[in-house]
CSV table of C-alpha atoms in Angstrom, one decimal:
chain,number,residue,atom,x,y,z
A,1,MET,CA,104.6,69.5,97.4
A,2,SER,CA,108.2,70.8,97.0
A,3,ILE,CA,109.8,71.6,100.4
A,4,HIS,CA,113.5,72.5,100.4
A,5,PRO,CA,115.5,70.3,102.8
A,6,THR,CA,116.6,73.4,104.8
A,7,ALA,CA,113.0,74.7,105.3
A,8,ILE,CA,111.3,74.0,108.6
A,9,VAL,CA,107.6,73.1,108.4
A,10,ASP,CA,105.9,72.5,111.7
A,11,THR,CA,103.9,69.3,112.0
A,12,GLY,CA,100.9,71.5,113.0
A,13,ALA,CA,100.9,73.3,109.6
A,14,GLU,CA,98.6,72.3,106.8
A,15,LEU,CA,99.9,72.6,103.2
A,16,GLY,CA,97.7,72.1,100.1
A,17,ARG,CA,98.6,70.5,96.8
A,18,ASN,CA,101.5,71.8,94.7
A,19,VAL,CA,102.9,74.1,97.4
A,20,SER,CA,106.6,75.1,97.1
A,21,VAL,CA,108.6,76.1,100.2
A,22,GLY,CA,112.0,77.6,99.5
A,23,PRO,CA,115.3,77.3,101.4
A,24,HIS,CA,115.5,78.3,105.1
A,25,SER,CA,111.8,79.3,105.2
A,26,ILE,CA,109.9,78.6,108.5
A,27,ILE,CA,106.2,77.6,108.5
A,28,GLY,CA,104.9,77.6,112.1
A,29,PRO,CA,102.0,75.7,113.7
A,30,HIS,CA,98.4,76.7,113.0
A,31,VAL,CA,99.3,77.8,109.5
A,32,VAL,CA,97.1,76.7,106.6
A,33,ILE,CA,98.4,77.3,103.1
A,34,GLY,CA,96.1,76.5,100.1
A,35,ASP,CA,97.0,74.9,96.8
A,36,ASP,CA,99.4,76.2,94.3
A,37,CYS,CA,101.2,78.6,96.6
A,38,TRP,CA,104.9,79.5,96.2
A,39,ILE,CA,106.8,80.4,99.3
A,40,GLY,CA,110.3,81.8,98.5
A,41,PRO,CA,113.5,81.5,100.5
A,42,GLN,CA,113.8,82.7,104.1
A,43,VAL,CA,110.1,83.5,104.6
A,44,VAL,CA,108.6,83.2,108.0
A,45,ILE,CA,104.9,82.4,108.4
A,46,ASN,CA,103.4,82.1,111.9
A,47,GLY,CA,99.9,81.3,113.0
A,48,PRO,CA,97.1,81.2,113.4
A,49,THR,CA,97.2,82.2,109.7
A,50,ARG,CA,95.1,81.0,106.8
A,51,ILE,CA,96.4,81.6,103.3
A,52,GLY,CA,94.3,80.9,100.2
A,53,THR,CA,95.4,79.5,96.8
A,54,GLY,CA,97.8,80.7,94.2
A,55,ASN,CA,99.7,83.1,96.3
A,56,HIS,CA,103.4,84.1,95.7
A,57,ILE,CA,105.4,85.2,98.8
A,58,TYR,CA,108.9,86.4,98.2
A,59,GLN,CA,112.0,86.2,100.4
A,60,PHE,CA,112.3,87.7,103.8
A,61,ALA,CA,108.6,88.4,104.2
A,62,SER,CA,107.2,88.0,107.7
A,63,ILE,CA,103.6,86.9,107.6
A,64,GLY,CA,101.2,86.3,110.6
A,65,GLU,CA,103.6,87.5,113.3
A,66,ALA,CA,102.3,88.9,116.6
A,67,PRO,CA,100.8,92.4,116.4
A,68,GLN,CA,103.0,95.3,117.4
A,69,ASP,CA,100.6,96.5,120.1
A,70,LEU,CA,101.6,96.9,123.8
A,71,LYS,CA,98.1,95.6,124.8
A,72,TYR,CA,98.7,92.3,123.0
A,73,ALA,CA,99.2,89.5,125.6
A,74,GLY,CA,99.7,86.5,123.4
A,75,GLU,CA,96.1,85.7,122.6
A,76,PRO,CA,95.6,83.4,119.5
A,77,THR,CA,94.4,86.0,117.1
A,78,GLN,CA,94.4,85.5,113.3
A,79,LEU,CA,95.5,86.5,109.9
A,80,GLU,CA,93.5,85.6,106.8
A,81,ILE,CA,94.9,86.1,103.2
A,82,GLY,CA,92.8,85.3,100.1
A,83,ASP,CA,93.8,84.0,96.7
A,84,ARG,CA,96.3,85.0,94.0
A,85,ASN,CA,98.2,87.7,96.0
A,86,THR,CA,101.8,88.6,95.3
A,87,ILE,CA,103.7,89.6,98.5
A,88,ARG,CA,107.1,90.9,97.7
A,89,GLU,CA,110.4,91.1,99.6
A,90,CYS,CA,110.5,92.1,103.3
A,91,ALA,CA,106.7,92.7,103.5
A,92,THR,CA,105.2,92.4,107.0
A,93,ILE,CA,101.6,91.5,107.8
A,94,ASN,CA,100.6,91.1,111.4
A,95,ARG,CA,97.7,89.2,113.1
A,96,GLY,CA,94.8,90.9,114.8
A,97,THR,CA,94.3,91.9,118.4
A,98,VAL,CA,91.4,91.0,120.8
A,99,ASN,CA,90.4,94.7,121.1
A,100,GLY,CA,90.2,95.0,117.3
A,101,GLY,CA,88.1,92.0,116.6
A,102,GLY,CA,91.0,89.4,116.6
A,103,ILE,CA,91.7,89.2,112.8
A,104,THR,CA,93.6,90.9,110.0
A,105,ARG,CA,92.2,90.3,106.6
A,106,VAL,CA,93.7,90.6,103.1
A,107,GLY,CA,91.5,89.8,100.1
A,108,ASP,CA,92.3,88.5,96.6
A,109,ASP,CA,94.5,89.6,93.7
A,110,ASN,CA,96.6,92.2,95.5
A,111,LEU,CA,100.1,93.3,94.7
A,112,LEU,CA,101.9,94.1,97.9
A,113,MET,CA,105.4,95.3,97.0
A,114,ALA,CA,108.7,95.3,99.0
A,115,TYR,CA,108.8,96.6,102.6
A,116,ILE,CA,105.0,97.2,102.8
A,117,HIS,CA,103.5,96.9,106.3
A,118,ILE,CA,99.9,95.9,107.2
A,119,ALA,CA,99.4,96.2,110.9
A,120,HIS,CA,96.9,94.4,113.2
A,121,ASP,CA,93.2,94.4,112.6
A,122,CYS,CA,93.4,95.9,109.1
A,123,THR,CA,91.1,94.9,106.3
A,124,VAL,CA,92.4,95.1,102.7
A,125,GLY,CA,90.1,94.5,99.8
A,126,ASN,CA,90.7,93.0,96.3
A,127,GLY,CA,92.9,94.2,93.5
A,128,THR,CA,94.9,96.7,95.4
A,129,VAL,CA,98.5,97.8,94.8
A,130,PHE,CA,100.7,98.8,97.7
A,131,SER,CA,103.9,100.3,96.3
A,132,ASN,CA,107.2,100.0,98.1
A,133,ASN,CA,107.1,101.0,101.8
A,134,ALA,CA,103.4,101.8,101.9
A,135,SER,CA,102.4,101.2,105.5
A,136,LEU,CA,99.1,100.8,107.4
A,137,ALA,CA,98.7,101.4,111.1
A,138,GLY,CA,96.3,99.3,113.1
A,139,HIS,CA,92.5,99.1,112.4
A,140,VAL,CA,92.8,100.6,108.8
A,141,ASP,CA,90.2,99.6,106.1
A,142,ILE,CA,91.4,99.7,102.5
A,143,GLY,CA,88.7,99.2,99.8
A,144,ASN,CA,88.9,97.5,96.4
A,145,GLN,CA,91.2,98.6,93.5
A,146,VAL,CA,93.0,101.1,95.7
A,147,ILE,CA,96.5,102.2,94.8
A,148,LEU,CA,98.9,103.4,97.5
A,149,SER,CA,102.0,104.9,96.0
A,150,GLY,CA,105.4,104.4,97.6
A,151,PHE,CA,105.9,105.6,101.2
A,152,THR,CA,102.2,106.3,101.7
A,153,LEU,CA,101.4,106.2,105.4
A,154,VAL,CA,97.9,105.6,106.7
A,155,HIS,CA,96.9,106.6,110.3
A,156,GLN,CA,95.2,104.1,112.5
A,157,PHE,CA,91.4,103.7,112.2
A,158,CYS,CA,91.4,105.5,108.8
A,159,SER,CA,89.4,104.1,105.8
A,160,VAL,CA,90.4,104.5,102.1
A,161,GLY,CA,87.5,104.0,99.7
A,162,ASP,CA,87.3,101.9,96.5
A,163,HIS,CA,89.3,103.1,93.5
A,164,ALA,CA,91.2,105.8,95.4
A,165,PHE,CA,94.8,106.7,94.6
A,166,THR,CA,97.5,108.2,96.8
A,167,GLY,CA,100.6,110.0,95.6
A,168,MET,CA,104.1,109.1,96.7
A,169,GLY,CA,104.8,110.0,100.3
A,170,SER,CA,101.2,110.8,101.2
A,171,ALA,CA,100.3,110.9,104.9
A,172,ILE,CA,96.7,109.9,105.4
A,173,SER,CA,95.2,111.0,108.7
A,174,LYS,CA,91.5,111.1,107.8
A,175,ASP,CA,89.2,109.0,105.7
A,176,VAL,CA,89.6,109.1,101.9
A,177,PRO,CA,86.3,108.7,100.0
A,178,PRO,CA,86.1,106.4,97.0
A,179,TYR,CA,87.4,107.5,93.6
A,180,LEU,CA,89.7,110.3,95.0
A,181,MET,CA,93.3,111.2,94.2
A,182,VAL,CA,95.1,112.3,97.3
A,183,THR,CA,98.7,113.5,97.8
A,184,GLY,CA,100.7,115.5,100.3
A,185,HIS,CA,101.7,115.6,103.9
A,186,PRO,CA,99.0,115.8,105.3
A,187,GLY,CA,97.1,114.2,102.4
A,188,GLN,CA,94.8,116.6,100.5
A,189,PRO,CA,92.3,115.8,97.7
A,190,HIS,CA,93.3,116.6,94.1
A,191,GLY,CA,90.4,115.5,92.0
A,192,ILE,CA,89.2,112.1,91.1
A,193,ASN,CA,91.1,109.1,89.8
A,194,SER,CA,89.5,109.4,86.3
A,195,LYS,CA,92.3,107.5,84.5
A,196,GLY,CA,92.0,104.6,86.9
A,197,LEU,CA,88.2,104.6,86.5
A,198,GLU,CA,88.5,104.5,82.7
A,199,ARG,CA,90.9,101.6,82.9
A,200,ARG,CA,88.4,99.7,85.0
A,201,GLY,CA,85.6,100.2,82.6
A,202,PHE,CA,83.6,103.1,84.1
A,203,CYS,CA,81.5,104.7,81.4
A,204,ALA,CA,81.9,108.4,80.6
A,205,ASP,CA,78.5,109.3,82.2
A,206,ALA,CA,79.5,107.7,85.5
A,207,ILE,CA,82.8,109.5,85.6
A,208,LYS,CA,81.1,112.8,84.9
A,209,ALA,CA,78.6,112.1,87.7
A,210,ILE,CA,81.5,111.3,90.1
A,211,LYS,CA,83.2,114.5,89.1
A,212,ARG,CA,80.0,116.4,89.9
A,213,ALA,CA,79.8,114.8,93.3
A,214,TYR,CA,83.5,115.7,93.9
A,215,LYS,CA,82.7,119.4,93.1
A,216,VAL,CA,79.7,119.3,95.5
A,217,LEU,CA,81.9,118.0,98.3
A,218,TYR,CA,85.1,120.0,97.7
A,219,ARG,CA,84.3,123.0,95.5
A,220,SER,CA,80.8,124.2,96.3
A,221,GLY,CA,81.5,125.7,99.7
A,222,LEU,CA,78.6,123.7,101.3
A,223,PRO,CA,78.9,122.5,104.9
A,224,LEU,CA,79.7,118.8,105.0
A,225,GLU,CA,76.2,117.8,106.1
A,226,GLU,CA,74.6,119.7,103.3
A,227,ALA,CA,77.0,118.3,100.8
A,228,LYS,CA,76.3,114.8,102.0
A,229,ARG,CA,72.6,115.3,101.5
A,230,GLU,CA,73.0,116.6,98.0
A,231,ILE,CA,75.3,113.6,97.1
A,232,ALA,CA,72.8,111.2,98.6
A,233,ALA,CA,70.1,112.7,96.3
A,234,MET,CA,72.4,112.4,93.3
A,235,ALA,CA,73.0,108.7,94.2
A,236,ASP,CA,69.4,108.0,93.6
A,237,GLU,CA,70.0,108.6,89.9
A,238,VAL,CA,73.6,107.2,89.5
A,239,GLU,CA,74.5,103.8,90.9
A,240,GLU,CA,78.2,104.6,91.2
A,241,LEU,CA,77.5,107.4,93.6
A,242,ALA,CA,75.7,105.1,96.1
A,243,LEU,CA,79.2,103.9,97.1
A,244,PHE,CA,80.4,107.5,97.6
A,245,SER,CA,77.3,108.4,99.6
A,246,ARG,CA,77.5,105.3,101.9
A,247,PHE,CA,81.2,106.0,102.6
A,248,LEU,CA,80.4,109.6,103.7
A,249,GLU,CA,77.7,108.4,106.0
A,250,HIS,CA,79.9,105.8,107.7
A,251,SER,CA,83.2,107.7,108.0
A,252,ARG,CA,84.9,107.0,111.3
A,253,ARG,CA,87.5,109.8,111.4
A,254,SER,CA,85.8,112.4,109.1
A,255,ILE,CA,87.0,112.8,105.6
A,256,ILE,CA,90.0,114.7,104.2
A,257,ARG,CA,88.6,118.1,103.1
């Protein structure tokens, strides 16, 4: 371990092998940091928080602080962060609340840029990119390989499906199905994220099927329940549409449409 002399590491914290803690950083009690993590200068990490291996956390980030919820009364709720994440300057990630299940979760291989905010009881998948100032309210679910462009705002209890993409300054107040591109204030659908799907190895036939499902949902004029039934039937033939169909069935706030 390499801990700068000006850093403060509580005796109740657990640090793995090859962890570096920079000048003036503060690691509180009930914090567990895995192997090969780099904690930059003037970072504050409070607990209960568990951080996996190979993470890089840059200066002025606030990780595992109490949730910004008036109902929170000091309960020992948690934050869990996976492996190989990059958390840039001034990012804020809060612990959960009792009413929301008690835990905020961030997965693996995410790039969380400067000034992003992840509020209490959120779940973030793997391989996401949050551009500068993207912010999640409480109880938001973000899928895998999602890109939130700068200044995207996501309303509490919303879900954003796998491989979705939001344009700069988008305001998301309803659920965003997988594969969609969304932009605007309020956010509106603008086709599927075909370029992103190509980069991630989706074959041409799968992308064509996703485009057909998009047209059923947004261009056919069908009522939502009819569109959902038609997409469910299409999912029997195309594996990639099963994700789309399940998301529609389990939407909490209805979908953008």
